[in-house]
């Protein structure tokens, strides 16, 4: 097990370049199942979620080769259609294999990915769409696997009952080779979905976003290989912007995704952050002086992403006044709160009074566990101090790193394998900005 030792209180200054987007890379790797030709991928982040996805693909029969920074994937010999439980437990996105395996091979067996550190995270919206396309999917509660089969998927018009990012992508991966036209309504607008669409289109798929929340796919009989460069990770950009502001630093982000961070940038500026656009792909983040409290309600794109609320909460510990965060996408995403409270943060939970919660929240209200809270109030500014910290989720992990960077003294962060899931060599990149952070083996 690894841990980070961080001595905080140093201003971060300098340049940092964004890695490839995790939430695109793992889906494009899955797209390799849809063709026998090679995918040549650039800007794939070397993170553990990608490694696990590649292990799964190898287990199924796909060949995977890293040539320096280029990833070559070729599906020549898929003979297995079953996701081992151990892989499902480490990477819940492995369940998305249902889409391409059903489309190409008419069969798939996946462990139930439900049950996760950030909430129940069922896949009912994915399953229902695939069933309507002609798949038979049975859940065996005694072994916890979904057994899926089809004699051929057909195009349908499917309206997602609520937003789902990976659900939209699973149905896209299923429908590119299906018979006829599929229209996905109330489809996710996340920009990562569009990067997957761009890659699939290069492979020969016929897909277009017909309006912001509608995607039309005309099935084709065969897809080919392609060479594609994955978009930079906008979640990394938010993390580094906050790292700069919270340490009163001055950080230049290369490969900036500023154009798809609208609501984040507005909120950052409102809170006292400075965003300086150097050119299309370079943004400087700093702060102008005292930070101000904000109220955030998380939402799907183009709203304030759920992935940003944990890092934002740490920033708000340094703002004057009372800030609120209302999490509406996941039913449990405040695991970091107890940890930053150990560092002196003043945070209390509250329950927003929503008249029709079952319609309002993105998660299924009926799945909610009693005792979860959807809101927090953060009173600031507080001087954070060092602590021994533990994490159980990727974004919570990055958040604790940010808190430790702001807190004078030596902090220990355990469970950093969670951070390695989504940030490539984060400690080396922060060191270049002047952070005192070391990885140790415990
Ligand atoms: N949901 C259901 N049933 C479904 C699908 C979703 O109840 O069939 C619920 C989920 O439990 C959640 C809400 O609906 O409460 C939204 O889920 P969504 O499907 O949109 O989320 P996801 O696809 O599982 C992806 C990203 C997340 C990101 C969210 C929101 C990937 C691999 N994950 O999750 O990223 O927070 O969309 O944009 O793309 C992360 O990178 O740390 C991360 C968690």
CSV table of C-alpha atoms and ligand atoms in Angstrom, one decimal:
chain,number,residue,atom,x,y,z
A,1,UNK,CA,0.0,0.0,0.0
A,2,UNK,CA,1.2,3.5,-0.9
A,3,UNK,CA,0.7,6.8,0.9
A,4,UNK,CA,1.4,10.4,0.2
A,5,UNK,CA,3.3,12.6,2.7
A,6,UNK,CA,2.6,16.2,2.0
A,7,UNK,CA,4.0,19.3,3.7
A,8,UNK,CA,1.5,22.0,2.9
A,9,UNK,CA,1.5,25.7,2.9
A,10,UNK,CA,3.6,26.2,-0.3
A,11,UNK,CA,2.3,28.3,-3.2
A,12,UNK,CA,2.1,26.2,-6.3
A,13,UNK,CA,3.6,28.0,-9.4
A,14,UNK,CA,4.5,26.9,-12.9
A,15,UNK,CA,3.2,24.9,-15.8
A,16,UNK,CA,1.3,21.7,-16.0
A,17,UNK,CA,-0.1,19.7,-18.9
A,18,UNK,CA,-3.4,17.8,-18.8
A,19,UNK,CA,-3.4,14.0,-19.3
A,20,UNK,CA,-5.9,12.2,-21.5
A,21,UNK,CA,-9.5,12.0,-20.2
A,22,UNK,CA,-10.0,8.8,-18.1
A,23,UNK,CA,-13.7,8.9,-18.8
A,24,UNK,CA,-13.0,8.7,-22.6
A,25,UNK,CA,-10.0,6.4,-22.6
A,26,UNK,CA,-11.7,3.5,-21.0
A,27,UNK,CA,-14.7,3.7,-23.4
A,28,UNK,CA,-12.6,3.9,-26.5
A,29,UNK,CA,-10.6,0.9,-25.3
A,30,UNK,CA,-14.0,-0.9,-25.2
A,31,UNK,CA,-14.7,0.2,-28.8
A,32,UNK,CA,-11.8,-2.0,-29.9
A,33,UNK,CA,-14.3,-5.0,-29.5
A,34,UNK,CA,-16.4,-3.6,-32.4
A,35,UNK,CA,-13.7,-4.2,-35.1
A,36,UNK,CA,-11.0,-6.7,-36.1
A,37,UNK,CA,-8.8,-3.8,-37.2
A,38,UNK,CA,-6.3,-2.0,-35.0
A,39,UNK,CA,-7.0,1.1,-32.9
A,40,UNK,CA,-3.9,3.3,-32.5
A,41,UNK,CA,-4.5,5.6,-29.6
A,42,UNK,CA,-2.7,8.7,-28.5
A,43,UNK,CA,-3.0,10.6,-25.2
A,44,UNK,CA,-4.1,7.6,-23.3
A,45,UNK,CA,-3.5,8.2,-19.6
A,46,UNK,CA,-1.3,5.7,-17.7
A,47,UNK,CA,-3.8,5.3,-14.9
A,48,UNK,CA,-5.0,2.1,-13.1
A,49,UNK,CA,-8.5,2.3,-14.5
A,50,UNK,CA,-7.1,2.1,-18.0
A,51,UNK,CA,-4.8,-0.8,-16.9
A,52,UNK,CA,-7.7,-2.8,-15.5
A,53,UNK,CA,-9.7,-2.2,-18.7
A,54,UNK,CA,-6.8,-3.4,-20.8
A,55,UNK,CA,-6.4,-6.5,-18.6
A,56,UNK,CA,-10.1,-7.2,-19.1
A,57,UNK,CA,-9.7,-6.8,-22.9
A,58,UNK,CA,-6.7,-9.2,-22.9
A,59,UNK,CA,-8.7,-11.7,-20.9
A,60,UNK,CA,-11.4,-11.6,-23.6
A,61,UNK,CA,-8.8,-12.1,-26.3
A,62,UNK,CA,-7.9,-8.7,-27.5
A,63,UNK,CA,-4.2,-7.9,-28.0
A,64,UNK,CA,-2.8,-4.8,-26.4
A,65,UNK,CA,0.6,-3.2,-27.0
A,66,UNK,CA,2.1,0.0,-25.6
A,67,UNK,CA,4.7,1.5,-27.9
A,68,UNK,CA,6.1,4.3,-25.8
A,69,UNK,CA,3.1,6.6,-25.4
A,70,UNK,CA,1.0,5.0,-28.1
A,71,UNK,CA,-1.5,2.3,-27.3
A,72,UNK,CA,-2.3,-0.2,-30.0
A,73,UNK,CA,-5.3,-2.4,-29.5
A,74,UNK,CA,-6.4,-5.2,-31.8
A,75,UNK,CA,-9.3,-7.5,-31.5
A,76,UNK,CA,-8.4,-10.7,-33.4
A,77,UNK,CA,-9.5,-13.5,-31.2
A,78,UNK,CA,-12.3,-12.9,-28.8
A,79,UNK,CA,-13.4,-16.2,-27.3
A,80,UNK,CA,-14.5,-15.2,-23.8
A,81,UNK,CA,-17.5,-13.1,-23.1
A,82,UNK,CA,-17.4,-13.1,-19.4
A,83,UNK,CA,-16.2,-10.4,-17.0
A,84,UNK,CA,-14.5,-11.9,-13.9
A,85,UNK,CA,-16.0,-10.8,-10.6
A,86,UNK,CA,-12.6,-9.5,-9.5
A,87,UNK,CA,-12.4,-7.2,-12.5
A,88,UNK,CA,-16.0,-6.0,-12.0
A,89,UNK,CA,-15.2,-5.2,-8.4
A,90,UNK,CA,-12.1,-3.1,-9.3
A,91,UNK,CA,-13.7,-1.3,-12.3
A,92,UNK,CA,-17.4,-0.8,-12.4
A,93,UNK,CA,-17.2,0.6,-15.9
A,94,UNK,CA,-16.3,-3.0,-17.0
A,95,UNK,CA,-20.0,-3.6,-17.1
A,96,UNK,CA,-20.1,-1.4,-20.2
A,97,UNK,CA,-18.7,-4.4,-22.1
A,98,UNK,CA,-22.3,-5.5,-22.4
A,99,UNK,CA,-22.8,-3.0,-25.3
A,100,UNK,CA,-20.0,-4.0,-27.7
A,101,UNK,CA,-20.1,-7.8,-26.8
A,102,UNK,CA,-23.9,-8.0,-27.5
A,103,UNK,CA,-23.5,-6.0,-30.6
A,104,UNK,CA,-20.7,-8.1,-32.1
A,105,UNK,CA,-21.0,-11.5,-30.5
A,106,UNK,CA,-24.6,-11.7,-29.2
A,107,UNK,CA,-23.5,-12.7,-25.7
A,108,UNK,CA,-22.1,-11.3,-22.4
A,109,UNK,CA,-21.9,-12.2,-18.8
A,110,UNK,CA,-21.1,-9.5,-16.3
A,111,UNK,CA,-21.1,-9.2,-12.5
A,112,UNK,CA,-23.6,-6.8,-11.0
A,113,UNK,CA,-21.7,-3.5,-10.7
A,114,UNK,CA,-24.2,-2.0,-8.2
A,115,UNK,CA,-22.9,-1.1,-4.8
A,116,UNK,CA,-20.1,1.5,-5.0
A,117,UNK,CA,-18.5,3.9,-2.7
A,118,UNK,CA,-20.3,6.9,-4.2
A,119,UNK,CA,-23.8,5.3,-4.0
A,120,UNK,CA,-25.8,2.3,-5.2
A,121,UNK,CA,-25.0,3.0,-8.9
A,122,UNK,CA,-27.4,0.5,-10.5
A,123,UNK,CA,-27.4,0.0,-14.3
A,124,UNK,CA,-31.2,-0.4,-14.8
A,125,UNK,CA,-31.3,2.4,-17.5
A,126,UNK,CA,-28.5,0.6,-19.5
A,127,UNK,CA,-30.2,-2.8,-19.2
A,128,UNK,CA,-33.7,-1.6,-20.2
A,129,UNK,CA,-32.3,0.0,-23.3
A,130,UNK,CA,-30.5,-3.1,-24.4
A,131,UNK,CA,-33.6,-5.2,-23.7
A,132,UNK,CA,-35.6,-3.0,-25.9
A,133,UNK,CA,-33.0,-3.5,-28.6
A,134,UNK,CA,-33.6,-7.2,-28.5
A,135,UNK,CA,-31.3,-8.6,-25.8
A,136,UNK,CA,-32.5,-11.1,-23.2
A,137,UNK,CA,-30.8,-10.2,-20.0
A,138,UNK,CA,-31.4,-12.2,-16.8
A,139,UNK,CA,-30.0,-11.5,-13.4
A,140,UNK,CA,-29.1,-14.5,-11.3
A,141,UNK,CA,-29.2,-13.3,-7.7
A,142,UNK,CA,-27.5,-16.4,-6.4
A,143,UNK,CA,-24.2,-15.7,-8.2
A,144,UNK,CA,-24.7,-11.9,-8.8
A,145,UNK,CA,-24.2,-12.1,-12.6
A,146,UNK,CA,-26.2,-10.7,-15.5
A,147,UNK,CA,-26.5,-13.2,-18.3
A,148,UNK,CA,-27.2,-11.4,-21.7
A,149,UNK,CA,-27.9,-12.9,-25.1
A,150,UNK,CA,-29.3,-11.7,-28.4
A,151,UNK,CA,-29.9,-13.0,-32.0
A,152,UNK,CA,-29.2,-9.5,-33.2
A,153,UNK,CA,-29.8,-6.0,-31.9
A,154,UNK,CA,-32.2,-3.7,-33.7
A,155,UNK,CA,-32.5,0.0,-33.7
A,156,UNK,CA,-35.1,1.6,-31.4
A,157,UNK,CA,-36.1,4.9,-30.0
A,158,UNK,CA,-35.2,4.9,-26.4
A,159,UNK,CA,-35.8,7.7,-23.9
A,160,UNK,CA,-33.6,7.5,-20.8
A,161,UNK,CA,-35.8,8.0,-17.8
A,162,UNK,CA,-33.0,10.1,-16.2
A,163,UNK,CA,-29.5,11.3,-17.3
A,164,UNK,CA,-26.9,8.6,-17.5
A,165,UNK,CA,-23.4,9.2,-18.9
A,166,UNK,CA,-22.1,5.6,-19.2
A,167,UNK,CA,-25.7,4.4,-20.0
A,168,UNK,CA,-25.7,6.7,-23.1
A,169,UNK,CA,-22.3,5.4,-24.1
A,170,UNK,CA,-23.2,1.7,-23.5
A,171,UNK,CA,-26.2,2.1,-25.9
A,172,UNK,CA,-24.1,4.0,-28.4
A,173,UNK,CA,-21.6,1.1,-28.3
A,174,UNK,CA,-24.4,-1.4,-28.8
A,175,UNK,CA,-26.2,0.4,-31.6
A,176,UNK,CA,-23.4,1.3,-34.0
A,177,UNK,CA,-23.6,-2.3,-35.4
A,178,UNK,CA,-27.3,-2.8,-34.8
A,179,UNK,CA,-29.9,-3.2,-37.6
A,180,UNK,CA,-31.5,0.1,-38.4
A,181,UNK,CA,-31.8,3.4,-36.7
A,182,UNK,CA,-31.5,4.1,-33.0
A,183,UNK,CA,-32.6,7.3,-31.5
A,184,UNK,CA,-31.4,8.0,-27.9
A,185,UNK,CA,-33.5,10.7,-26.2
A,186,UNK,CA,-32.7,12.4,-23.0
A,187,UNK,CA,-29.1,11.3,-23.8
A,188,UNK,CA,-26.2,12.5,-21.8
A,189,UNK,CA,-24.6,15.8,-23.0
A,190,UNK,CA,-21.2,15.2,-21.4
A,191,UNK,CA,-18.4,16.2,-23.7
A,192,UNK,CA,-16.7,12.9,-23.1
A,193,UNK,CA,-19.6,11.2,-24.9
A,194,UNK,CA,-18.9,13.3,-27.9
A,195,UNK,CA,-15.2,12.3,-27.9
A,196,UNK,CA,-16.3,8.7,-28.0
A,197,UNK,CA,-18.7,9.5,-30.8
A,198,UNK,CA,-15.9,11.2,-32.8
A,199,UNK,CA,-13.6,8.1,-32.5
A,200,UNK,CA,-16.5,5.8,-33.5
A,201,UNK,CA,-17.3,8.0,-36.4
A,202,UNK,CA,-13.6,7.7,-37.6
A,203,UNK,CA,-14.1,3.9,-37.3
A,204,UNK,CA,-17.0,4.2,-39.8
A,205,UNK,CA,-20.0,4.5,-37.5
A,206,UNK,CA,-22.9,6.7,-38.5
A,207,UNK,CA,-23.7,8.8,-35.4
A,208,UNK,CA,-24.8,12.4,-34.9
A,209,UNK,CA,-26.0,14.4,-32.0
A,210,UNK,CA,-29.2,15.6,-33.6
A,211,UNK,CA,-29.9,18.0,-30.7
A,212,UNK,CA,-28.3,18.6,-27.4
A,213,UNK,CA,-30.0,15.7,-25.7
A,214,UNK,CA,-30.7,13.4,-28.7
A,215,UNK,CA,-28.3,11.1,-30.5
A,216,UNK,CA,-29.1,9.3,-33.7
A,217,UNK,CA,-27.2,6.2,-34.8
A,218,UNK,CA,-27.7,4.4,-38.1
A,219,UNK,CA,-26.3,0.9,-37.7
A,220,UNK,CA,-23.5,-0.2,-40.1
A,221,UNK,CA,-22.4,-3.7,-40.9
A,222,UNK,CA,-18.7,-3.3,-40.2
A,223,UNK,CA,-16.4,-0.9,-38.4
A,224,UNK,CA,-12.7,-0.4,-39.2
A,225,UNK,CA,-9.6,0.6,-37.2
A,226,UNK,CA,-8.4,4.2,-36.7
A,227,UNK,CA,-5.8,6.4,-35.2
A,228,UNK,CA,-7.2,8.7,-32.5
A,229,UNK,CA,-6.0,11.2,-29.9
A,230,UNK,CA,-8.1,11.2,-26.7
A,231,UNK,CA,-9.3,14.6,-25.4
A,232,UNK,CA,-7.5,16.1,-22.4
A,233,UNK,CA,-9.1,15.6,-19.0
A,234,UNK,CA,-11.2,18.5,-17.8
A,235,UNK,CA,-11.5,17.0,-14.3
A,236,UNK,CA,-7.7,17.3,-14.0
A,237,UNK,CA,-7.9,21.0,-15.1
A,238,UNK,CA,-10.4,21.7,-12.3
A,239,UNK,CA,-8.2,19.9,-9.8
A,240,UNK,CA,-5.1,22.0,-10.8
A,241,UNK,CA,-7.1,25.3,-10.9
A,242,UNK,CA,-8.2,24.7,-7.3
A,243,UNK,CA,-4.7,23.6,-6.3
A,244,UNK,CA,-3.5,27.0,-7.6
A,245,UNK,CA,-6.2,29.1,-5.9
A,246,UNK,CA,-6.1,27.2,-2.6
A,247,UNK,CA,-2.3,27.7,-2.2
A,248,UNK,CA,-2.5,31.3,-3.5
A,249,UNK,CA,-0.4,30.2,-6.4
A,250,UNK,CA,-0.2,30.8,-10.1
A,251,UNK,CA,-0.5,27.8,-12.4
A,252,UNK,CA,-0.5,27.6,-16.1
A,253,UNK,CA,-2.5,24.7,-17.6
A,254,UNK,CA,-1.5,23.5,-21.1
A,255,UNK,CA,-4.0,21.6,-23.3
A,256,UNK,CA,-6.6,23.5,-21.4
A,257,UNK,CA,-10.3,22.5,-21.8
A,258,UNK,CA,-11.5,25.9,-20.8
A,259,UNK,CA,-14.1,25.9,-23.6
A,260,UNK,CA,-16.0,23.1,-21.9
A,261,UNK,CA,-15.6,24.3,-18.3
A,262,UNK,CA,-18.1,27.2,-18.6
A,263,UNK,CA,-20.0,27.0,-15.3
A,264,UNK,CA,-16.8,26.0,-13.4
A,265,UNK,CA,-15.0,29.1,-14.7
A,266,UNK,CA,-18.0,31.4,-13.8
A,267,UNK,CA,-18.2,30.0,-10.3
A,268,UNK,CA,-14.4,30.2,-9.9
A,269,UNK,CA,-14.4,33.8,-10.9
A,270,UNK,CA,-17.4,34.6,-8.7
A,271,UNK,CA,-15.5,33.1,-5.7
A,272,UNK,CA,-12.4,35.3,-6.3
A,273,UNK,CA,-10.5,33.1,-8.7
A,274,UNK,CA,-8.7,34.6,-11.7
A,275,UNK,CA,-8.8,32.9,-15.1
A,276,UNK,CA,-6.4,34.2,-17.7
A,277,UNK,CA,-6.8,32.9,-21.2
A,278,UNK,CA,-3.4,33.0,-22.9
A,279,UNK,CA,-4.5,31.3,-26.1
A,280,UNK,CA,-6.9,28.5,-27.1
A,281,UNK,CA,-5.1,25.8,-25.2
A,282,UNK,CA,-3.4,27.6,-22.3
A,283,UNK,CA,-5.0,29.0,-19.2
A,284,UNK,CA,-3.5,30.6,-16.1
A,285,UNK,CA,-5.3,30.1,-12.8
A,286,UNK,CA,-4.7,32.2,-9.7
A,287,UNK,CA,-6.7,34.2,-7.2
A,288,UNK,CA,-7.2,37.9,-6.7
A,289,UNK,CA,-7.3,38.1,-2.9
A,290,UNK,CA,-9.8,36.9,-0.4
A,291,UNK,CA,-12.2,34.1,-1.6
A,292,UNK,CA,-16.0,34.4,-1.3
A,293,UNK,CA,-18.5,31.8,-0.3
A,294,UNK,CA,-20.6,30.2,-3.1
A,295,UNK,CA,-23.7,28.0,-3.4
A,296,UNK,CA,-23.3,25.0,-5.7
A,297,UNK,CA,-25.9,22.5,-7.0
A,298,UNK,CA,-24.3,19.7,-8.9
A,299,UNK,CA,-25.8,18.7,-12.3
A,300,UNK,CA,-25.1,16.9,-15.5
A,301,UNK,CA,-23.4,18.8,-18.4
A,302,UNK,CA,-23.4,21.8,-18.9
A,303,UNK,CA,-23.9,22.2,-15.1
A,304,UNK,CA,-21.5,22.1,-12.2
A,305,UNK,CA,-20.2,18.5,-12.3
A,306,UNK,CA,-20.5,16.2,-9.4
A,307,UNK,CA,-16.8,15.3,-9.9
A,308,UNK,CA,-15.9,18.9,-9.0
A,309,UNK,CA,-17.8,19.3,-5.8
A,310,UNK,CA,-15.3,17.6,-3.4
A,311,UNK,CA,-12.3,19.7,-4.6
A,312,UNK,CA,-14.6,22.8,-4.5
A,313,UNK,CA,-15.6,22.1,-0.9
A,314,UNK,CA,-11.9,22.4,0.1
A,315,UNK,CA,-11.5,25.7,-1.7
A,316,UNK,CA,-14.6,27.0,0.1
A,317,UNK,CA,-13.0,26.2,3.5
A,318,UNK,CA,-10.8,29.2,2.6
A,319,UNK,CA,-13.7,31.5,1.5
A,320,UNK,CA,-15.3,34.1,3.7
A,321,UNK,CA,-18.9,33.2,4.6
A,322,UNK,CA,-21.1,30.1,4.5
A,323,UNK,CA,-21.0,28.1,1.2
A,324,UNK,CA,-23.4,25.3,0.4
A,325,UNK,CA,-23.1,22.3,-1.9
A,326,UNK,CA,-26.1,20.3,-2.9
A,327,UNK,CA,-25.2,17.0,-4.5
A,328,UNK,CA,-28.0,15.9,-6.9
A,329,UNK,CA,-26.3,13.3,-9.1
A,330,UNK,CA,-25.1,10.6,-6.6
A,331,UNK,CA,-26.7,9.8,-3.3
A,332,UNK,CA,-23.5,9.5,-1.5
A,333,UNK,CA,-20.6,11.7,-2.4
A,334,UNK,CA,-19.5,13.4,0.8
A,335,UNK,CA,-17.0,10.7,2.1
A,336,UNK,CA,-14.3,13.4,2.2
A,337,UNK,CA,-16.1,15.6,4.7
A,338,UNK,CA,-15.2,13.6,7.8
A,339,UNK,CA,-11.5,13.7,6.6
A,340,UNK,CA,-11.3,17.4,6.0
A,341,UNK,CA,-13.1,18.0,9.3
A,342,UNK,CA,-10.1,16.3,10.9
A,343,UNK,CA,-8.0,19.2,9.5
A,344,UNK,CA,-10.2,21.8,11.1
A,345,UNK,CA,-12.8,22.4,8.3
A,346,UNK,CA,-16.2,23.6,9.7
A,347,UNK,CA,-18.7,21.6,7.8
A,348,UNK,CA,-22.2,20.4,8.6
A,349,UNK,CA,-24.7,18.3,6.7
A,350,UNK,CA,-28.2,19.5,5.8
A,351,UNK,CA,-31.1,18.0,3.9
A,352,UNK,CA,-32.4,20.3,1.1
A,353,UNK,CA,-36.2,20.3,1.2
A,354,UNK,CA,-37.1,19.1,-2.3
A,355,UNK,CA,-40.8,18.7,-3.0
A,356,UNK,CA,-40.6,15.8,-5.5
A,357,UNK,CA,-37.2,14.2,-4.8
A,358,UNK,CA,-37.9,11.2,-7.0
A,359,UNK,CA,-38.1,13.5,-10.0
A,360,UNK,CA,-35.5,16.0,-9.0
A,361,UNK,CA,-32.5,13.8,-8.2
A,362,UNK,CA,-30.5,12.0,-10.9
A,363,UNK,CA,-30.1,8.8,-8.8
A,364,UNK,CA,-33.1,6.6,-8.1
A,365,UNK,CA,-34.6,8.1,-5.0
A,366,UNK,CA,-36.0,4.6,-4.0
A,367,UNK,CA,-32.4,3.3,-3.8
A,368,UNK,CA,-31.4,5.9,-1.3
A,369,UNK,CA,-30.0,4.7,2.0
A,370,UNK,CA,-31.6,6.3,5.1
A,371,UNK,CA,-29.2,8.7,6.8
A,372,UNK,CA,-27.5,9.9,3.6
A,373,UNK,CA,-27.4,13.7,3.2
A,374,UNK,CA,-27.5,15.6,0.0
A,375,UNK,CA,-26.2,18.9,1.3
A,376,UNK,CA,-23.3,20.4,3.2
A,377,UNK,CA,-22.7,23.9,4.6
A,378,UNK,CA,-19.1,25.0,4.8
A,379,UNK,CA,-18.1,27.9,7.1
A,380,UNK,CA,-15.0,29.8,6.2
A,381,UNK,CA,-12.3,30.8,6.3
A,382,UNK,CA,-10.7,28.2,8.5
A,383,UNK,CA,-7.0,27.5,8.9
A,384,UNK,CA,-6.5,23.9,7.9
A,385,UNK,CA,-3.9,21.9,9.8
A,386,UNK,CA,-2.1,18.7,9.0
A,387,UNK,CA,-3.7,15.3,9.7
A,388,UNK,CA,-3.5,11.6,8.9
A,389,UNK,CA,-6.1,11.0,6.3
A,390,UNK,CA,-7.8,8.1,4.5
A,391,UNK,CA,-9.8,8.0,1.3
A,392,UNK,CA,-12.2,5.7,-0.4
A,393,UNK,CA,-13.0,7.4,-3.7
A,394,UNK,CA,-11.0,8.9,-6.6
A,395,UNK,CA,-12.3,12.5,-6.4
A,396,UNK,CA,-12.3,12.4,-2.6
A,397,UNK,CA,-8.6,11.4,-2.8
A,398,UNK,CA,-7.7,14.3,-5.0
A,399,UNK,CA,-9.6,16.5,-2.6
A,400,UNK,CA,-7.5,15.4,0.4
A,401,UNK,CA,-4.3,16.1,-1.6
A,402,UNK,CA,-5.6,19.7,-2.2
A,403,UNK,CA,-6.5,20.1,1.5
A,404,UNK,CA,-3.0,18.8,2.5
A,405,UNK,CA,-1.3,21.2,0.1
A,406,UNK,CA,-3.1,24.1,1.8
A,407,UNK,CA,-2.4,23.0,5.3
A,408,UNK,CA,0.9,23.8,7.0
A,409,UNK,CA,2.6,20.8,8.5
A,410,UNK,CA,3.0,17.2,7.5
A,411,UNK,CA,-0.1,15.2,6.4
A,412,UNK,CA,-0.3,11.5,5.5
A,413,UNK,CA,-2.8,10.3,3.0
A,414,UNK,CA,-3.5,6.6,2.9
A,415,UNK,CA,-5.5,4.8,0.2
A,416,UNK,CA,-3.9,6.7,-2.7
A,417,UNK,CA,-4.5,3.8,-5.1
A,418,UNK,CA,-7.8,5.5,-5.5
A,419,UNK,CA,-6.0,8.6,-6.9
A,420,UNK,CA,-3.9,6.4,-9.2
A,421,UNK,CA,-7.2,5.3,-10.8
A,422,UNK,CA,-7.6,8.7,-12.4
A,423,UNK,CA,-4.5,10.9,-12.2
A,424,UNK,CA,-1.2,9.9,-13.8
A,425,UNK,CA,1.8,10.4,-11.5
A,426,UNK,CA,0.0,13.2,-9.7
A,427,UNK,CA,2.8,13.6,-7.1
A,428,UNK,CA,5.5,14.1,-9.8
A,429,UNK,CA,3.4,16.7,-11.6
A,430,UNK,CA,2.6,18.6,-8.4
A,431,UNK,CA,6.3,18.5,-7.4
A,432,UNK,CA,7.1,20.4,-10.6
A,433,UNK,CA,4.7,23.1,-9.3
A,434,UNK,CA,6.7,23.3,-6.1
A,435,UNK,CA,4.6,21.0,-3.9
A,436,UNK,CA,6.3,19.1,-1.2
A,437,UNK,CA,4.7,15.7,-1.8
A,438,UNK,CA,6.3,12.2,-1.7
A,439,UNK,CA,4.9,8.7,-2.3
A,440,UNK,CA,5.9,6.2,0.3
A,441,UNK,CA,5.3,2.5,0.7
A,442,UNK,CA,3.7,1.6,3.9
B,1,LIG,N1,-28.1,5.6,-12.4
B,1,LIG,C1,-29.1,4.7,-12.1
B,1,LIG,N2,-29.3,3.8,-13.0
B,1,LIG,C2,-28.7,3.7,-14.2
B,1,LIG,C3,-27.6,4.6,-14.5
B,1,LIG,C4,-27.4,5.6,-13.5
B,1,LIG,O1,-29.7,4.8,-11.0
B,1,LIG,O2,-28.9,2.8,-15.0
B,1,LIG,C5,-27.8,6.7,-11.4
B,1,LIG,C6,-26.4,6.6,-10.8
B,1,LIG,O3,-26.3,5.7,-9.7
B,1,LIG,C7,-26.1,8.0,-10.4
B,1,LIG,C8,-26.8,8.8,-11.5
B,1,LIG,O4,-27.8,8.0,-12.0
B,1,LIG,O5,-26.6,8.3,-9.2
B,1,LIG,C9,-26.0,9.3,-12.7
B,1,LIG,O6,-25.2,8.3,-13.1
B,1,LIG,P1,-24.4,8.3,-14.5
B,1,LIG,O7,-24.8,7.0,-15.2
B,1,LIG,O8,-24.6,9.5,-15.3
B,1,LIG,O9,-22.9,8.2,-14.0
B,1,LIG,P2,-21.9,7.2,-14.5
B,1,LIG,O10,-22.0,7.0,-15.9
B,1,LIG,O11,-21.9,6.0,-13.6
B,1,LIG,C10,-20.0,8.8,-15.1
B,1,LIG,C11,-18.6,9.1,-14.8
B,1,LIG,C12,-18.5,9.6,-13.4
B,1,LIG,C13,-19.2,11.0,-13.4
B,1,LIG,C14,-20.7,10.7,-13.8
B,1,LIG,C15,-21.4,12.0,-14.0
B,1,LIG,C16,-17.4,7.3,-16.0
B,1,LIG,C17,-16.6,6.1,-16.0
B,1,LIG,N3,-17.9,7.8,-14.9
B,1,LIG,O12,-20.5,7.9,-14.2
B,1,LIG,O13,-17.1,9.9,-13.1
B,1,LIG,O14,-19.2,11.5,-12.1
B,1,LIG,O15,-20.7,10.1,-15.1
B,1,LIG,O16,-20.9,12.8,-15.0
B,1,LIG,O17,-17.6,7.9,-17.1
B,1,LIG,C18,-15.2,9.9,-11.8
B,1,LIG,O18,-14.5,10.1,-12.9
B,1,LIG,O19,-14.6,10.0,-10.7
B,1,LIG,C19,-16.6,9.6,-11.9
B,1,LIG,C20,-17.3,9.0,-10.9
